[in-house]
Amino acid sequence: MEYMIGVDLGTTSTKAVLFDDKNQVVTSANKGYPLYRDVPDMAEEDLNEIFDALIEALTDVVRAADLKEGDKIAAVSFSSAMHSLIAFDKNWKPLTRVITWADTRAVKYTEELKSNGLGAQIYKKTGTPIHPMAPLSKLLWLKEEHHDVYENAAHYLGIKEYLFHRLFGSNKMDISIASGTGLFNIFNLDWDEQALAVTGVTKSQLPQPVEPYEYETNMVAEYAAVIGIPVDTPFVYGAGDGPLSNLGVNAVKPGVAAITIGTSGAIRVVADEPVIDPKGRTFTYALDKDHWVVGGPVNNGGDVFRWARDNMFDAEKSTAALLGEDAYDLMTEIASRIPAGSEGLIFHPYLGGERAPIWDANARGSFFGLNHSHTRAHMLRSVLEGITFNVYMVSLALEEVVGGLKSIQATGGFARSPLWRQMFADIFEQPVTVPEAFESGSLAAVIVAQKVLGKIDDLYEIEKYVGASNTYQPDPENFEAYRELAPIFIRLSRQLQTEYENIANYQRKHSK
């Protein structure tokens, strides 16, 4: 038996999924780690905690495989969260923790890029919207506010590149991850001269761009022994989690959109060449040089639902534990008692600032329309509807750029909720299909590895392995409510932007 492992490097956990030679899941292991928010707008991770999580997850699935004589792990391939940044000195000593996509301390320098016109020029070449998430802005922040780090930094990597460097001594970055840095020219597939000039960083400080099909062997023997694999096991670089999510749910044909809601969320379609939005609302990231993922990411997805659980439904969470139920299942059952539209209660889910479509790190959440008749159940349903309306607003911008959407493939934690899936179908007024394979990112990473090893000819082979799917049809009874509320949600998001900076600055000043 030849097994393969797909690794999903996430914001708060790393998951390793073991697949057999028919691309069926054998077992998986998930190891979590904290996101450090020591000061306002910070969102960092510890390098050693993530490295340990990777080693432990790989070790667990290899042991579970119980390899017999003749069995082997044919390859390990990666799907990774994007936009992270780590600075190292000339001896490869880390000068920072992992500064993640969710860190917005570079907001000041982002706004300067937007106002002086440089941001628009760079976006048109890199496809990465100007936002504090991107290493482009993070480097400007380091330069101005952590000059000692900036001056001593000889190398900059993201989290996946750090893991590869520690395991193999390499210094490479796949073009999918590179295309989300704001520093990479997606038309000539190299680091962009203007972006480098703006940040003051040189090519020698950045890793070598490579195709997602690049791989490493000759692992440090100590780590290979712990995991339980030969040192020459191929480790394939793979790609960013967003592009691979599209591949993993077979959303690679024109007009087929993938919606993912995990901690954050996104809606994306695949094009055969880079596509730039004149208004700067959408990203264009590489899957590989022949497949480009165009879409919009949202900061606020499942983490907002978790916030509602932790702060509004403690009693129900305890009840769920006593009844042996999942707290989220109980919460969605409560929300389902409320009619579509939450009887006029609107929630803007911007608890962590927002990326698409407003690209405002100062954005803050709000309930609008609250009156005496509204209960916690209304608030909960409006939270789910608010997240969905926001993704819908991104889809409107996406359609302007790439044309109409023909169908929607759904993945991520939200895809397990029948209520939420139906809500997406009703608000979008389109069928929503949920593939059976929930490990879409890891499966896609494995498909990339199989192309590397010559087991398949092209990525479209994934269609054979996505499995059965359930399709949720839009319910016309809910159209009227959502058609009336969607324009109000959109207008409010624009009107409130005039005060987001003021309230965000107030919070930074008075936050404890």
PDB file of N, CA and C in Angstrom, residues 267-325:
ATOM      1  N   ILE A 267     -14.867  33.533  -1.037  1.00  0.00           N
ATOM      2  CA  ILE A 267     -15.561  33.036  -2.221  1.00  0.00           C
ATOM      3  C   ILE A 267     -14.599  33.229  -3.380  1.00  0.00           C
ATOM      4  N   ARG A 268     -14.427  32.174  -4.217  1.00  0.00           N
ATOM      5  CA  ARG A 268     -13.382  32.193  -5.245  1.00  0.00           C
ATOM      6  C   ARG A 268     -13.846  31.436  -6.492  1.00  0.00           C
ATOM      7  N   VAL A 269     -13.333  31.854  -7.638  1.00  0.00           N
ATOM      8  CA  VAL A 269     -13.496  31.113  -8.887  1.00  0.00           C
ATOM      9  C   VAL A 269     -12.116  30.970  -9.523  1.00  0.00           C
ATOM     10  N   VAL A 270     -11.983  30.035 -10.459  1.00  0.00           N
ATOM     11  CA  VAL A 270     -10.703  29.786 -11.120  1.00  0.00           C
ATOM     12  C   VAL A 270     -10.733  30.360 -12.530  1.00  0.00           C
ATOM     13  N   ALA A 271      -9.653  31.053 -12.899  1.00  0.00           N
ATOM     14  CA  ALA A 271      -9.477  31.573 -14.254  1.00  0.00           C
ATOM     15  C   ALA A 271      -8.175  31.020 -14.817  1.00  0.00           C
ATOM     16  N   ASP A 272      -8.014  31.082 -16.136  1.00  0.00           N
ATOM     17  CA  ASP A 272      -6.795  30.537 -16.736  1.00  0.00           C
ATOM     18  C   ASP A 272      -5.699  31.585 -16.902  1.00  0.00           C
ATOM     19  N   GLU A 273      -5.960  32.797 -16.413  1.00  0.00           N
ATOM     20  CA  GLU A 273      -4.948  33.842 -16.413  1.00  0.00           C
ATOM     21  C   GLU A 273      -5.281  34.848 -15.310  1.00  0.00           C
ATOM     22  N   PRO A 274      -4.307  35.637 -14.863  1.00  0.00           N
ATOM     23  CA  PRO A 274      -4.585  36.618 -13.809  1.00  0.00           C
ATOM     24  C   PRO A 274      -5.633  37.639 -14.240  1.00  0.00           C
ATOM     25  N   VAL A 275      -6.535  37.979 -13.318  1.00  0.00           N
ATOM     26  CA  VAL A 275      -7.590  38.954 -13.583  1.00  0.00           C
ATOM     27  C   VAL A 275      -7.557  40.008 -12.473  1.00  0.00           C
ATOM     28  N   ILE A 276      -7.436  41.266 -12.861  1.00  0.00           N
ATOM     29  CA  ILE A 276      -7.335  42.359 -11.895  1.00  0.00           C
ATOM     30  C   ILE A 276      -8.633  43.159 -11.870  1.00  0.00           C
ATOM     31  N   ASP A 277      -9.128  43.454 -10.676  1.00  0.00           N
ATOM     32  CA  ASP A 277     -10.332  44.264 -10.494  1.00  0.00           C
ATOM     33  C   ASP A 277      -9.949  45.743 -10.530  1.00  0.00           C
ATOM     34  N   PRO A 278     -10.482  46.534 -11.456  1.00  0.00           N
ATOM     35  CA  PRO A 278     -10.144  47.959 -11.506  1.00  0.00           C
ATOM     36  C   PRO A 278     -10.432  48.694 -10.198  1.00  0.00           C
ATOM     37  N   LYS A 279     -11.378  48.169  -9.415  1.00  0.00           N
ATOM     38  CA  LYS A 279     -11.717  48.814  -8.145  1.00  0.00           C
ATOM     39  C   LYS A 279     -10.926  48.244  -6.964  1.00  0.00           C
ATOM     40  N   GLY A 280     -10.078  47.262  -7.219  1.00  0.00           N
ATOM     41  CA  GLY A 280      -9.201  46.738  -6.179  1.00  0.00           C
ATOM     42  C   GLY A 280      -9.881  45.916  -5.108  1.00  0.00           C
ATOM     43  N   ARG A 281     -11.037  45.298  -5.413  1.00  0.00           N
ATOM     44  CA  ARG A 281     -11.793  44.605  -4.370  1.00  0.00           C
ATOM     45  C   ARG A 281     -11.454  43.116  -4.265  1.00  0.00           C
ATOM     46  N   THR A 282     -10.957  42.524  -5.351  1.00  0.00           N
ATOM     47  CA  THR A 282     -10.735  41.083  -5.356  1.00  0.00           C
ATOM     48  C   THR A 282      -9.253  40.761  -5.461  1.00  0.00           C
ATOM     49  N   PHE A 283      -8.900  39.557  -5.011  1.00  0.00           N
ATOM     50  CA  PHE A 283      -7.518  39.099  -5.138  1.00  0.00           C
ATOM     51  C   PHE A 283      -7.381  38.191  -6.358  1.00  0.00           C
ATOM     52  N   THR A 284      -6.150  37.994  -6.791  1.00  0.00           N
ATOM     53  CA  THR A 284      -5.822  36.976  -7.784  1.00  0.00           C
ATOM     54  C   THR A 284      -4.596  36.241  -7.287  1.00  0.00           C
ATOM     55  N   TYR A 285      -4.775  34.979  -6.897  1.00  0.00           N
ATOM     56  CA  TYR A 285      -3.684  34.164  -6.382  1.00  0.00           C
ATOM     57  C   TYR A 285      -3.479  32.960  -7.295  1.00  0.00           C
ATOM     58  N   ALA A 286      -2.263  32.484  -7.358  1.00  0.00           N
ATOM     59  CA  ALA A 286      -1.952  31.340  -8.202  1.00  0.00           C
ATOM     60  C   ALA A 286      -2.309  30.038  -7.502  1.00  0.00           C
ATOM     61  N   LEU A 287      -2.874  29.104  -8.270  1.00  0.00           N
ATOM     62  CA  LEU A 287      -2.872  27.700  -7.876  1.00  0.00           C
ATOM     63  C   LEU A 287      -1.607  27.088  -8.457  1.00  0.00           C
ATOM     64  N   ASP A 288      -1.410  27.294  -9.739  1.00  0.00           N
ATOM     65  CA  ASP A 288      -0.125  27.100 -10.392  1.00  0.00           C
ATOM     66  C   ASP A 288      -0.091  28.117 -11.532  1.00  0.00           C
ATOM     67  N   LYS A 289       0.917  28.064 -12.379  1.00  0.00           N
ATOM     68  CA  LYS A 289       1.051  29.116 -13.394  1.00  0.00           C
ATOM     69  C   LYS A 289      -0.044  29.080 -14.446  1.00  0.00           C
ATOM     70  N   ASP A 290      -0.823  27.993 -14.486  1.00  0.00           N
ATOM     71  CA  ASP A 290      -1.897  27.861 -15.472  1.00  0.00           C
ATOM     72  C   ASP A 290      -3.289  28.009 -14.869  1.00  0.00           C
ATOM     73  N   HIS A 291      -3.384  28.132 -13.557  1.00  0.00           N
ATOM     74  CA  HIS A 291      -4.678  28.248 -12.881  1.00  0.00           C
ATOM     75  C   HIS A 291      -4.598  29.371 -11.847  1.00  0.00           C
ATOM     76  N   TRP A 292      -5.496  30.346 -11.981  1.00  0.00           N
ATOM     77  CA  TRP A 292      -5.484  31.515 -11.103  1.00  0.00           C
ATOM     78  C   TRP A 292      -6.825  31.618 -10.385  1.00  0.00           C
ATOM     79  N   VAL A 293      -6.758  31.804  -9.090  1.00  0.00           N
ATOM     80  CA  VAL A 293      -7.961  31.867  -8.276  1.00  0.00           C
ATOM     81  C   VAL A 293      -8.285  33.329  -7.989  1.00  0.00           C
ATOM     82  N   VAL A 294      -9.465  33.750  -8.413  1.00  0.00           N
ATOM     83  CA  VAL A 294      -9.914  35.135  -8.258  1.00  0.00           C
ATOM     84  C   VAL A 294     -11.050  35.140  -7.241  1.00  0.00           C
ATOM     85  N   GLY A 295     -10.956  36.010  -6.254  1.00  0.00           N
ATOM     86  CA  GLY A 295     -12.017  36.014  -5.249  1.00  0.00           C
ATOM     87  C   GLY A 295     -11.819  37.074  -4.197  1.00  0.00           C
ATOM     88  N   GLY A 296     -12.551  36.898  -3.119  1.00  0.00           N
ATOM     89  CA  GLY A 296     -12.467  37.836  -2.012  1.00  0.00           C
ATOM     90  C   GLY A 296     -12.502  37.094  -0.694  1.00  0.00           C
ATOM     91  N   PRO A 297     -11.597  37.430   0.234  1.00  0.00           N
ATOM     92  CA  PRO A 297     -11.587  36.796   1.551  1.00  0.00           C
ATOM     93  C   PRO A 297     -12.308  37.656   2.579  1.00  0.00           C
ATOM     94  N   VAL A 298     -12.927  37.027   3.542  1.00  0.00           N
ATOM     95  CA  VAL A 298     -13.537  37.758   4.660  1.00  0.00           C
ATOM     96  C   VAL A 298     -12.858  37.330   5.955  1.00  0.00           C
ATOM     97  N   ASN A 299     -12.613  38.290   6.811  1.00  0.00           N
ATOM     98  CA  ASN A 299     -11.977  37.982   8.107  1.00  0.00           C
ATOM     99  C   ASN A 299     -12.901  37.211   9.021  1.00  0.00           C
ATOM    100  N   ASN A 300     -14.197  37.461   8.865  1.00  0.00           N
ATOM    101  CA  ASN A 300     -15.143  37.072   9.905  1.00  0.00           C
ATOM    102  C   ASN A 300     -16.056  35.955   9.434  1.00  0.00           C
ATOM    103  N   GLY A 301     -15.757  34.751   9.881  1.00  0.00           N
ATOM    104  CA  GLY A 301     -16.549  33.586   9.515  1.00  0.00           C
ATOM    105  C   GLY A 301     -16.945  32.815  10.752  1.00  0.00           C
ATOM    106  N   GLY A 302     -16.418  31.600  10.855  1.00  0.00           N
ATOM    107  CA  GLY A 302     -16.755  30.758  11.996  1.00  0.00           C
ATOM    108  C   GLY A 302     -16.318  31.332  13.327  1.00  0.00           C
ATOM    109  N   ASP A 303     -15.291  32.203  13.315  1.00  0.00           N
ATOM    110  CA  ASP A 303     -14.857  32.793  14.580  1.00  0.00           C
ATOM    111  C   ASP A 303     -15.940  33.698  15.172  1.00  0.00           C
ATOM    112  N   VAL A 304     -16.766  34.291  14.318  1.00  0.00           N
ATOM    113  CA  VAL A 304     -17.867  35.135  14.815  1.00  0.00           C
ATOM    114  C   VAL A 304     -18.961  34.267  15.428  1.00  0.00           C
ATOM    115  N   PHE A 305     -19.223  33.121  14.804  1.00  0.00           N
ATOM    116  CA  PHE A 305     -20.179  32.173  15.382  1.00  0.00           C
ATOM    117  C   PHE A 305     -19.673  31.673  16.740  1.00  0.00           C
ATOM    118  N   ARG A 306     -18.364  31.452  16.828  1.00  0.00           N
ATOM    119  CA  ARG A 306     -17.769  31.035  18.104  1.00  0.00           C
ATOM    120  C   ARG A 306     -17.911  32.143  19.147  1.00  0.00           C
ATOM    121  N   TRP A 307     -17.716  33.386  18.719  1.00  0.00           N
ATOM    122  CA  TRP A 307     -17.900  34.523  19.635  1.00  0.00           C
ATOM    123  C   TRP A 307     -19.324  34.531  20.182  1.00  0.00           C
ATOM    124  N   ALA A 308     -20.296  34.296  19.297  1.00  0.00           N
ATOM    125  CA  ALA A 308     -21.692  34.273  19.743  1.00  0.00           C
ATOM    126  C   ALA A 308     -21.915  33.141  20.739  1.00  0.00           C
ATOM    127  N   ARG A 309     -21.329  31.995  20.466  1.00  0.00           N
ATOM    128  CA  ARG A 309     -21.461  30.858  21.387  1.00  0.00           C
ATOM    129  C   ARG A 309     -20.891  31.210  22.759  1.00  0.00           C
ATOM    130  N   ASP A 310     -19.691  31.780  22.783  1.00  0.00           N
ATOM    131  CA  ASP A 310     -18.988  32.015  24.042  1.00  0.00           C
ATOM    132  C   ASP A 310     -19.574  33.162  24.848  1.00  0.00           C
ATOM    133  N   ASN A 311     -20.172  34.118  24.171  1.00  0.00           N
ATOM    134  CA  ASN A 311     -20.613  35.322  24.870  1.00  0.00           C
ATOM    135  C   ASN A 311     -22.117  35.475  25.002  1.00  0.00           C
ATOM    136  N   MET A 312     -22.884  34.709  24.259  1.00  0.00           N
ATOM    137  CA  MET A 312     -24.332  34.837  24.310  1.00  0.00           C
ATOM    138  C   MET A 312     -25.049  33.553  24.712  1.00  0.00           C
ATOM    139  N   PHE A 313     -24.327  32.410  24.679  1.00  0.00           N
ATOM    140  CA  PHE A 313     -25.018  31.142  24.853  1.00  0.00           C
ATOM    141  C   PHE A 313     -24.283  30.189  25.795  1.00  0.00           C
ATOM    142  N   ASP A 314     -23.727  30.708  26.867  1.00  0.00           N
ATOM    143  CA  ASP A 314     -23.020  29.849  27.820  1.00  0.00           C
ATOM    144  C   ASP A 314     -23.924  28.766  28.385  1.00  0.00           C
ATOM    145  N   ALA A 315     -25.151  29.128  28.720  1.00  0.00           N
ATOM    146  CA  ALA A 315     -26.062  28.155  29.318  1.00  0.00           C
ATOM    147  C   ALA A 315     -26.364  27.025  28.342  1.00  0.00           C
ATOM    148  N   GLU A 316     -26.603  27.399  27.088  1.00  0.00           N
ATOM    149  CA  GLU A 316     -26.891  26.385  26.084  1.00  0.00           C
ATOM    150  C   GLU A 316     -25.688  25.491  25.842  1.00  0.00           C
ATOM    151  N   LYS A 317     -24.476  26.081  25.936  1.00  0.00           N
ATOM    152  CA  LYS A 317     -23.271  25.283  25.755  1.00  0.00           C
ATOM    153  C   LYS A 317     -23.176  24.219  26.850  1.00  0.00           C
ATOM    154  N   SER A 318     -23.513  24.618  28.077  1.00  0.00           N
ATOM    155  CA  SER A 318     -23.504  23.668  29.185  1.00  0.00           C
ATOM    156  C   SER A 318     -24.576  22.605  29.011  1.00  0.00           C
ATOM    157  N   THR A 319     -25.751  23.031  28.551  1.00  0.00           N
ATOM    158  CA  THR A 319     -26.840  22.077  28.316  1.00  0.00           C
ATOM    159  C   THR A 319     -26.448  21.064  27.258  1.00  0.00           C
ATOM    160  N   ALA A 320     -25.795  21.545  26.196  1.00  0.00           N
ATOM    161  CA  ALA A 320     -25.362  20.647  25.132  1.00  0.00           C
ATOM    162  C   ALA A 320     -24.407  19.594  25.672  1.00  0.00           C
ATOM    163  N   ALA A 321     -23.506  20.025  26.546  1.00  0.00           N
ATOM    164  CA  ALA A 321     -22.553  19.070  27.121  1.00  0.00           C
ATOM    165  C   ALA A 321     -23.276  18.017  27.951  1.00  0.00           C
ATOM    166  N   LEU A 322     -24.285  18.442  28.711  1.00  0.00           N
ATOM    167  CA  LEU A 322     -25.038  17.500  29.546  1.00  0.00           C
ATOM    168  C   LEU A 322     -25.831  16.522  28.693  1.00  0.00           C
ATOM    169  N   LEU A 323     -26.326  17.011  27.555  1.00  0.00           N
ATOM    170  CA  LEU A 323     -27.147  16.170  26.689  1.00  0.00           C
ATOM    171  C   LEU A 323     -26.313  15.367  25.691  1.00  0.00           C
ATOM    172  N   GLY A 324     -25.007  15.593  25.703  1.00  0.00           N
ATOM    173  CA  GLY A 324     -24.161  14.908  24.756  1.00  0.00           C
ATOM    174  C   GLY A 324     -24.302  15.440  23.343  1.00  0.00           C
ATOM    175  N   GLU A 325     -24.752  16.687  23.212  1.00  0.00           N
ATOM    176  CA  GLU A 325     -24.927  17.296  21.903  1.00  0.00           C
ATOM    177  C   GLU A 325     -23.804  18.286  21.623  1.00  0.00           C
TER     178      GLU A 325
END
